[in-house]
Amino acid sequence: MQLEKTENSQSINGKYLKGIMSIFLELYATASRGYKIYFRYTAWFIADLITTPIWILVFLLPILMFLPKEQWNNPTTINFFFWAMVMWDIVGAGLWSFGQAIRREQQTGTLEFLFLTNANRIIMFTRSIFTRGLELTIMFAYMVIVFKLLFGVDIILRNILGVIFILTLGLLIAMGFGEIYGALVLRFKNIGPVTNILEFVILGISGIFFPISRLPDQIRLISLLSPFTYIAEMTRYMAMGIETYLDPGFELILMILMAIIFNAIGFVTILYIEKNLKKTGKLGAY
Amino acid sequence: MSRYIGNWIMIITLPYMLAGIFLGVGYAVGGKNASINFYKNTGISDPALYSILGGAIMIATMIILENTGGYIREEQLIGTFELHYLTPNSTLQIWFFHILPIATIMIGIFSITITPILLFKGNLLSFSEWLIAATVIFLSLMPLAGIGLVIAALTVRFKEVWAIVNVINSVITLLSGFYYPLEIFPEMVQTIALLVPSSTAVKILRTIIQHRYTSLNFGPQIILFLVLSMIYLSSGYITYKRWENAARKNGELSKY
Amino acid sequence: MEKIKAENLRKIFITKERRGIFKGEKRKVEALKGISFAINKGEIFGLLGPNGAGKTTTIKILSTLLLPDDGDAWVNGYHVVKEANKVREIIGVSLYSDRGFYWKLTGYENLMYFAYLYHLNPEYAKKRIKYLLDILELSKDADRLVEEYSTGMKSKLNFARALIHDPEIIFLDEPTIGLDPNSARKIREIIRDLKKEGKTILLTTHNMYEADILCDRIAIINKGKIIALGTPNELKSVVEKDRVIEIQIYGILNGLTDKIRKINGVKRVGLIQEEKSLKNRIKVIMESDDVVPEVLRILVSEKIKVESIKSVEPSLEDVFVYLTGERLEKEE
């Protein structure tokens, strides 16, 4: 079948941006949309500032019950918890960011309109990554103050650049993980309850709150399969100088590989699910 | 209800998962002396039962707060909120009839949640103990419903219900002592915690589960529940009516 | 020159029907049963049919949002499945929806966001959006959050989004639904202007009047099949030799249309229910006026309260009644 094909004439005279510029345009559009919406829900932002220290206490006090009172202000213990809270945010970013963004598009009815464009299927759902990144930065600074006020302990930061690098890499891995997970949201819609359960499992097995060397052998094997184990290990290594379970260089290479592999798998999965939903006609369903 | 089966499973299993995390991390960081430390800090020798019970009450508390506050927000979002004003019923009445079944469901959920651990410990409640526990939960949920009504009122005005719910939830959770004794806080904080009905409910239910109660134990607490119910429900009523009138004047009832 | 071509498109949806609390049963719904048509450059082509006829399914397949189970379709020469990216570049789509926007962004910001996803040069996008907001009379509300927009304003914004990259081929799904008469007229004017610019337009509607005045050619679609295709006049010629009377009545009696249908010389009977009143219209397509006394006799014997009876010129509505023998959906 051959109908007459005509080039879109205006593409020649600069109506469209092409190549890398179009990717930058998508990134800019997604980020600015994300930030605009984020700051227009000011109540959320303020609520986060109020509740963060409270939730930290609610979560840490039950654990402190297992320690003698003298250790409640032990700098190493508290620093361990501090980085665990940062890690928790990263795990949350991984699990929720894409899934939440996709679910939001389903609910607002914008998903079909996004898929009518040729924009990159990953970039269009990265809104939460931008806002999460900002939120993490703000919360990080805020938590340093909160921990000082609550526990009277300074946060140990031996290699600040190393920590920034590891956390960025960690966010990238989390993003890839989130893409795969987001694809499931695209397919199964409301998987909030499953996400909660998975979040707890990940927190439990990934050595977020304690070194994986303290885990039983069989569980440690599983924890070595979790990408979040290495993010937690390397963050503590860079921040507090705590030894990693495997060689730090090897763990770093693993992290880089995971960032690439997870994102590639995530991208392919989203495309696959998009095609599947176009077959079943459920793309617009919410 | 069957269409939200995942949520119900989540609600029932969450106390176990949280307890699992706290115990797992607690034993990992506490090492060999973890149990002894826990006993010294809380006076309790069974951290699993302690945590699961705390978690079950926490979930009931959160759900009642979110549902009473969130109910109106849901109605706003799906566009049916304004329609209630066209029916010859009081919206408060409709709202209250929405709360009663939730409170009853919460008693059921609480019972289902704690049964496995009590069964495991060979420590099941007798019928009369269960009846007292159910009454305590119901009574403790009523003041919370009053707080929920305040949230609902704020929802009519500010729309951002989940942010408000998040703040109130966090404060109530902190001051309820679901996972730790409130005695670790300064006395001032402990006094403020008396205004949080779930803090008293947690204490009573722990006593019941340890079979250490006599009917005389609870007299003052029941009076406290009733006083708190009156305070919160009436302040909820006043706030709600105030904002409702303001929303009617500004034409904000239909907005979302 | 053909710009859009569909050949034997088929689509089956599997739906799950809930029975009781836990039971569910899968059911197949055949949305398209092998439809074919072609649309020429610069043509306004209408897909006319009741709700659930398969109009939106057709548009979604052509706009790459849905994959056909069978058959092929090309837009501007590009295959809608194999060359979906090329198709998306050249089409603008307005799907019927009162959702589909970000509530916490303004109308302008919503359009700008989609402009960027279409990779439009920011300078061009700004000018284009300003132009579209102007012609759709949305300029003064451009900086208001979409959460404050009325249904009609959202419909217009939806229309603007479809035109944002000035596409050559435009798919409009029920473009005037939910709009007040003035806004609907404005949209129809713009559609005519787009045709003058040489755009090719496929629009779906269940509004007979709209199809009649806007479309160069119309395909009447019912239950997933195209049952007639031609210019409005060609379609009307189907019932040209017949006489059509329209009876306006209050209420409706069960079986009334069946009784009229049984009269000798009556070809088709259609019932058109008015949305906002108790009035109903019955259209009777018949061989000659000789049948009228018998129709009146039935109305009298059934004690029907008749407001008016008039002879009318055949319209697309009559074509639909004639071809399907079925009553129409509610009118706007």
Short mmCIF file of C-alpha atoms in Angstrom, two decimals, chain C residues 2-324:
data_model
loop_
_atom_site.label_atom_id
_atom_site.label_comp_id
_atom_site.label_asym_id
_atom_site.label_seq_id
_atom_site.Cartn_x
_atom_site.Cartn_y
_atom_site.Cartn_z
CA GLU C 2 -5.78 9.68 -0.34
CA LYS C 3 -4.40 10.82 3.00
CA ILE C 4 -6.01 8.19 5.23
CA LYS C 5 -6.88 4.67 4.31
CA ALA C 6 -8.36 1.90 6.42
CA GLU C 7 -8.71 -1.63 5.14
CA ASN C 8 -10.78 -4.24 6.89
CA LEU C 9 -10.03 -3.01 10.41
CA ARG C 10 -11.14 -5.35 13.17
CA LYS C 11 -10.98 -4.98 16.92
CA ILE C 12 -12.26 -7.16 19.71
CA PHE C 13 -12.15 -6.09 23.35
CA ILE C 14 -12.26 -8.50 26.21
CA THR C 15 -14.25 -7.13 29.10
CA LYS C 16 -14.72 -8.59 32.53
CA GLU C 17 -18.20 -8.61 33.89
CA ARG C 18 -18.60 -8.67 37.63
CA ARG C 19 -21.19 -11.03 39.01
CA GLY C 20 -21.73 -10.81 42.75
CA ILE C 21 -18.82 -10.31 45.08
CA PHE C 22 -16.12 -12.56 43.73
CA LYS C 23 -17.39 -13.93 40.41
CA GLY C 24 -16.33 -12.43 37.15
CA GLU C 25 -16.85 -13.50 33.57
CA LYS C 26 -14.93 -12.53 30.46
CA ARG C 27 -16.90 -11.33 27.49
CA LYS C 28 -15.81 -10.48 23.97
CA VAL C 29 -17.02 -7.23 22.50
CA GLU C 30 -16.52 -6.87 18.78
CA ALA C 31 -15.96 -3.12 18.45
CA LEU C 32 -14.99 -3.12 14.76
CA LYS C 33 -16.11 -5.79 12.33
CA GLY C 34 -13.86 -5.09 9.36
CA ILE C 35 -14.31 -1.49 8.31
CA SER C 36 -12.71 0.07 5.25
CA PHE C 37 -12.69 3.63 3.96
CA ALA C 38 -10.37 6.20 2.43
CA ILE C 39 -10.16 9.94 3.03
CA ASN C 40 -8.81 12.38 0.48
CA LYS C 41 -6.55 15.35 1.09
CA GLY C 42 -8.45 18.44 2.25
CA GLU C 43 -11.57 16.49 2.97
CA ILE C 44 -13.72 16.57 6.10
CA PHE C 45 -14.82 13.03 6.64
CA GLY C 46 -17.39 12.20 9.28
CA LEU C 47 -17.91 8.99 11.17
CA LEU C 48 -21.52 9.16 12.22
CA GLY C 49 -23.12 6.74 14.60
CA PRO C 50 -24.57 6.17 18.01
CA ASN C 51 -22.50 5.65 21.16
CA GLY C 52 -20.62 2.38 21.11
CA ALA C 53 -20.73 2.14 17.30
CA GLY C 54 -16.94 1.98 16.97
CA LYS C 55 -16.14 5.61 16.10
CA THR C 56 -13.63 6.24 18.87
CA THR C 57 -12.04 2.82 18.35
CA THR C 58 -11.44 3.75 14.71
CA ILE C 59 -9.86 7.08 15.65
CA LYS C 60 -7.68 5.43 18.28
CA ILE C 61 -6.40 2.86 15.80
CA LEU C 62 -5.63 5.55 13.22
CA SER C 63 -3.89 7.68 15.83
CA THR C 64 -1.68 4.76 17.01
CA LEU C 65 -3.25 4.52 20.46
CA LEU C 66 -4.76 1.14 19.72
CA LEU C 67 -3.49 -1.82 17.73
CA PRO C 68 -5.98 -3.46 15.36
CA ASP C 69 -6.51 -7.21 15.66
CA ASP C 70 -6.71 -7.43 11.91
CA GLY C 71 -6.60 -5.19 8.88
CA ASP C 72 -4.34 -2.30 7.96
CA ALA C 73 -4.44 1.44 8.01
CA TRP C 74 -2.24 4.17 6.61
CA VAL C 75 -2.06 7.83 7.49
CA ASN C 76 -0.24 10.05 5.04
CA GLY C 77 1.17 6.88 3.53
CA TYR C 78 2.59 5.62 6.80
CA HIS C 79 1.39 2.38 8.29
CA VAL C 80 -0.24 3.05 11.66
CA VAL C 81 1.39 0.06 13.34
CA LYS C 82 4.74 -0.30 11.59
CA GLU C 83 5.44 3.42 11.20
CA ALA C 84 3.64 4.75 14.26
CA ASN C 85 6.27 7.41 14.99
CA LYS C 86 5.89 8.92 11.53
CA VAL C 87 2.12 8.89 11.90
CA ARG C 88 2.25 10.66 15.28
CA GLU C 89 4.35 13.44 13.81
CA ILE C 90 1.75 14.35 11.25
CA ILE C 91 -1.52 13.99 13.17
CA GLY C 92 -3.32 16.09 15.74
CA VAL C 93 -5.85 14.33 17.90
CA SER C 94 -8.63 15.59 20.09
CA LEU C 95 -10.15 12.77 22.08
CA TYR C 96 -13.41 13.27 23.83
CA SER C 97 -12.53 13.66 27.48
CA ASP C 98 -13.17 16.17 30.22
CA ARG C 99 -9.95 14.98 31.85
CA GLY C 100 -6.57 14.85 30.24
CA PHE C 101 -4.99 17.99 31.67
CA TYR C 102 -2.80 18.79 34.62
CA TRP C 103 -5.03 20.55 37.12
CA LYS C 104 -2.24 22.42 38.81
CA LEU C 105 -0.95 23.91 35.56
CA THR C 106 -2.57 26.80 33.76
CA GLY C 107 -4.18 26.35 30.37
CA TYR C 108 -1.16 28.01 28.77
CA GLU C 109 1.31 25.83 30.68
CA ASN C 110 -0.56 22.69 29.72
CA LEU C 111 -0.36 23.60 26.04
CA MET C 112 3.30 24.59 26.37
CA TYR C 113 4.15 21.26 27.96
CA PHE C 114 2.59 19.30 25.11
CA ALA C 115 4.20 21.64 22.57
CA TYR C 116 7.58 20.68 24.01
CA LEU C 117 6.74 16.98 23.88
CA TYR C 118 6.01 17.52 20.19
CA HIS C 119 9.52 19.04 20.06
CA LEU C 120 8.26 22.41 18.88
CA ASN C 121 10.76 25.22 18.87
CA PRO C 122 9.90 27.29 22.00
CA GLU C 123 9.55 30.53 20.01
CA TYR C 124 7.23 28.92 17.49
CA ALA C 125 5.29 27.21 20.30
CA LYS C 126 4.66 30.50 22.11
CA LYS C 127 3.30 32.17 18.96
CA ARG C 128 1.23 29.16 18.01
CA ILE C 129 -0.31 28.84 21.49
CA LYS C 130 -1.14 32.54 21.58
CA TYR C 131 -2.82 32.21 18.18
CA LEU C 132 -4.83 29.15 19.23
CA LEU C 133 -5.92 30.68 22.53
CA ASP C 134 -7.02 33.78 20.64
CA ILE C 135 -9.14 31.99 18.07
CA LEU C 136 -10.69 29.78 20.73
CA GLU C 137 -11.41 32.83 22.91
CA LEU C 138 -9.44 31.39 25.80
CA SER C 139 -6.79 34.11 26.02
CA LYS C 140 -8.18 35.79 29.10
CA ASP C 141 -8.27 32.47 30.95
CA ALA C 142 -4.88 31.26 29.73
CA ASP C 143 -3.17 31.91 33.06
CA ARG C 144 -5.81 30.30 35.23
CA LEU C 145 -5.22 26.82 36.62
CA VAL C 146 -7.09 24.14 34.68
CA GLU C 147 -8.76 23.02 37.92
CA GLU C 148 -10.80 26.21 37.65
CA TYR C 149 -11.85 25.60 34.02
CA SER C 150 -15.42 24.76 33.07
CA THR C 151 -16.16 21.68 30.96
CA GLY C 152 -16.53 23.84 27.87
CA MET C 153 -13.18 25.54 28.46
CA LYS C 154 -11.49 22.17 28.85
CA SER C 155 -13.06 21.02 25.58
CA LYS C 156 -11.65 24.07 23.83
CA LEU C 157 -8.24 23.50 25.38
CA ASN C 158 -8.40 19.91 24.20
CA PHE C 159 -9.12 21.19 20.69
CA ALA C 160 -6.20 23.61 20.92
CA ARG C 161 -3.86 20.82 21.96
CA ALA C 162 -4.83 18.83 18.86
CA LEU C 163 -3.76 21.76 16.68
CA ILE C 164 -0.68 22.75 18.60
CA HIS C 165 1.85 21.49 16.06
CA ASP C 166 -0.27 22.60 13.12
CA PRO C 167 -0.75 19.03 11.89
CA GLU C 168 -1.74 18.18 8.33
CA ILE C 169 -4.18 15.52 9.43
CA ILE C 170 -6.60 16.06 12.29
CA PHE C 171 -8.71 13.53 14.18
CA LEU C 172 -11.55 15.03 16.18
CA ASP C 173 -13.59 12.80 18.45
CA GLU C 174 -16.93 14.48 19.21
CA PRO C 175 -15.39 17.96 18.98
CA THR C 176 -18.48 19.91 20.09
CA ILE C 177 -19.84 17.66 22.79
CA GLY C 178 -20.41 19.49 26.08
CA LEU C 179 -20.08 22.92 24.46
CA ASP C 180 -22.68 25.66 24.57
CA PRO C 181 -24.23 26.53 21.19
CA ASN C 182 -21.99 29.57 20.63
CA SER C 183 -18.79 27.69 21.40
CA ALA C 184 -19.94 24.77 19.25
CA ARG C 185 -20.54 27.17 16.38
CA LYS C 186 -17.08 28.65 16.88
CA ILE C 187 -15.46 25.21 16.77
CA ARG C 188 -17.36 24.37 13.58
CA GLU C 189 -16.13 27.61 12.01
CA ILE C 190 -12.56 26.73 12.90
CA ILE C 191 -12.99 23.24 11.43
CA ARG C 192 -14.17 24.83 8.18
CA ASP C 193 -11.18 27.19 8.23
CA LEU C 194 -8.86 24.24 8.72
CA LYS C 195 -10.33 22.65 5.63
CA LYS C 196 -9.65 25.85 3.71
CA GLU C 197 -6.03 25.56 4.79
CA GLY C 198 -5.96 22.15 3.14
CA LYS C 199 -6.04 20.04 6.28
CA THR C 200 -7.54 16.59 6.15
CA ILE C 201 -10.02 16.02 8.95
CA LEU C 202 -11.67 12.93 10.32
CA LEU C 203 -14.35 13.71 12.84
CA THR C 204 -16.70 11.52 14.78
CA THR C 205 -20.06 12.70 15.92
CA HIS C 206 -23.49 11.48 16.78
CA ASN C 207 -24.88 14.89 15.95
CA MET C 208 -26.63 14.57 12.56
CA TYR C 209 -26.81 18.31 12.02
CA GLU C 210 -23.10 18.74 12.60
CA ALA C 211 -22.25 15.93 10.22
CA ASP C 212 -24.58 17.34 7.57
CA ILE C 213 -23.19 20.87 7.57
CA LEU C 214 -19.50 20.07 8.08
CA CYS C 215 -18.64 16.89 6.27
CA ASP C 216 -17.77 16.39 2.63
CA ARG C 217 -18.40 12.69 3.04
CA ILE C 218 -19.87 10.64 5.83
CA ALA C 219 -19.61 7.03 6.85
CA ILE C 220 -22.54 5.86 8.92
CA ILE C 221 -21.24 3.37 11.40
CA ASN C 222 -23.30 1.08 13.58
CA LYS C 223 -22.25 -1.87 15.72
CA GLY C 224 -18.74 -1.86 14.31
CA LYS C 225 -19.76 -1.82 10.66
CA ILE C 226 -19.95 0.93 8.07
CA ILE C 227 -23.49 0.68 6.76
CA ALA C 228 -23.39 3.58 4.33
CA LEU C 229 -20.79 5.93 2.90
CA GLY C 230 -21.18 8.96 0.68
CA THR C 231 -21.73 12.69 0.58
CA PRO C 232 -24.61 13.98 2.73
CA ASN C 233 -26.74 14.37 -0.38
CA GLU C 234 -25.92 10.91 -1.67
CA LEU C 235 -26.88 9.46 1.67
CA LYS C 236 -30.09 11.43 1.79
CA SER C 237 -31.02 10.17 -1.65
CA VAL C 238 -31.57 6.76 -0.06
CA VAL C 239 -34.77 8.08 1.41
CA GLU C 240 -35.44 10.74 -1.24
CA LYS C 241 -38.34 8.94 -2.87
CA ASP C 242 -39.96 8.31 0.46
CA ARG C 243 -42.13 10.53 2.53
CA VAL C 244 -41.12 11.38 6.05
CA ILE C 245 -43.37 12.62 8.83
CA GLU C 246 -42.32 13.71 12.25
CA ILE C 247 -44.75 13.34 15.13
CA GLN C 248 -44.01 15.17 18.35
CA ILE C 249 -45.64 13.51 21.35
CA TYR C 250 -45.61 13.66 25.14
CA GLY C 251 -44.42 10.49 26.83
CA ILE C 252 -44.24 7.20 25.02
CA LEU C 253 -46.28 4.06 25.12
CA ASN C 254 -44.61 0.69 25.03
CA GLY C 255 -45.08 -0.96 21.69
CA LEU C 256 -46.31 2.18 19.93
CA THR C 257 -43.52 2.22 17.38
CA ASP C 258 -44.05 -1.49 16.73
CA LYS C 259 -47.72 -0.89 15.98
CA ILE C 260 -46.86 1.89 13.52
CA ARG C 261 -44.16 -0.24 11.97
CA LYS C 262 -46.74 -2.93 11.15
CA ILE C 263 -48.82 -0.57 9.02
CA ASN C 264 -48.70 -1.41 5.34
CA GLY C 265 -46.56 1.11 3.47
CA VAL C 266 -44.45 2.09 6.50
CA LYS C 267 -40.81 1.42 5.76
CA ARG C 268 -39.10 2.43 8.99
CA VAL C 269 -39.98 3.99 12.35
CA GLY C 270 -37.51 5.74 14.59
CA LEU C 271 -37.94 7.05 18.10
CA ILE C 272 -35.88 10.05 19.09
CA GLN C 273 -35.91 10.81 22.78
CA GLU C 274 -35.32 14.35 23.88
CA GLU C 275 -32.77 14.63 26.63
CA LYS C 276 -34.20 17.47 28.64
CA SER C 277 -37.96 17.08 28.33
CA LEU C 278 -40.72 14.52 28.32
CA LYS C 279 -41.24 15.15 24.65
CA ASN C 280 -40.38 12.46 22.13
CA ARG C 281 -40.28 12.47 18.39
CA ILE C 282 -41.34 9.63 16.17
CA LYS C 283 -40.12 9.64 12.62
CA VAL C 284 -42.06 7.56 10.13
CA ILE C 285 -40.54 6.84 6.74
CA MET C 286 -43.23 5.67 4.36
CA GLU C 287 -43.94 5.00 0.71
CA SER C 288 -46.64 7.68 0.37
CA ASP C 289 -48.93 10.00 2.33
CA ASP C 290 -51.68 7.39 2.08
CA VAL C 291 -50.32 5.80 5.24
CA VAL C 292 -50.81 8.93 7.40
CA PRO C 293 -54.52 8.34 8.31
CA GLU C 294 -53.69 4.88 9.61
CA VAL C 295 -50.83 6.30 11.73
CA LEU C 296 -53.23 8.91 13.15
CA ARG C 297 -55.81 6.25 13.92
CA ILE C 298 -53.27 4.38 16.04
CA LEU C 299 -52.27 7.54 17.89
CA VAL C 300 -55.92 8.31 18.66
CA SER C 301 -56.75 4.77 19.71
CA GLU C 302 -53.73 4.67 22.02
CA LYS C 303 -54.73 8.05 23.48
CA ILE C 304 -51.33 9.57 22.79
CA LYS C 305 -51.00 13.28 23.47
CA VAL C 306 -49.74 14.68 20.17
CA GLU C 307 -48.16 18.11 20.01
CA SER C 308 -47.55 18.32 16.28
CA ILE C 309 -47.36 16.32 13.10
CA LYS C 310 -45.44 17.62 10.15
CA SER C 311 -44.03 16.47 6.87
CA VAL C 312 -40.26 16.95 6.80
CA GLU C 313 -37.44 16.90 4.27
CA PRO C 314 -35.35 13.71 4.52
CA SER C 315 -32.32 14.21 6.76
CA LEU C 316 -29.31 12.14 7.74
CA GLU C 317 -31.27 11.08 10.76
CA ASP C 318 -33.84 9.48 8.48
CA VAL C 319 -31.06 7.79 6.58
CA PHE C 320 -29.83 6.33 9.83
CA VAL C 321 -33.33 5.19 10.82
CA TYR C 322 -33.85 3.77 7.35
CA LEU C 323 -30.57 1.88 7.26
CA THR C 324 -30.53 0.52 10.77
#
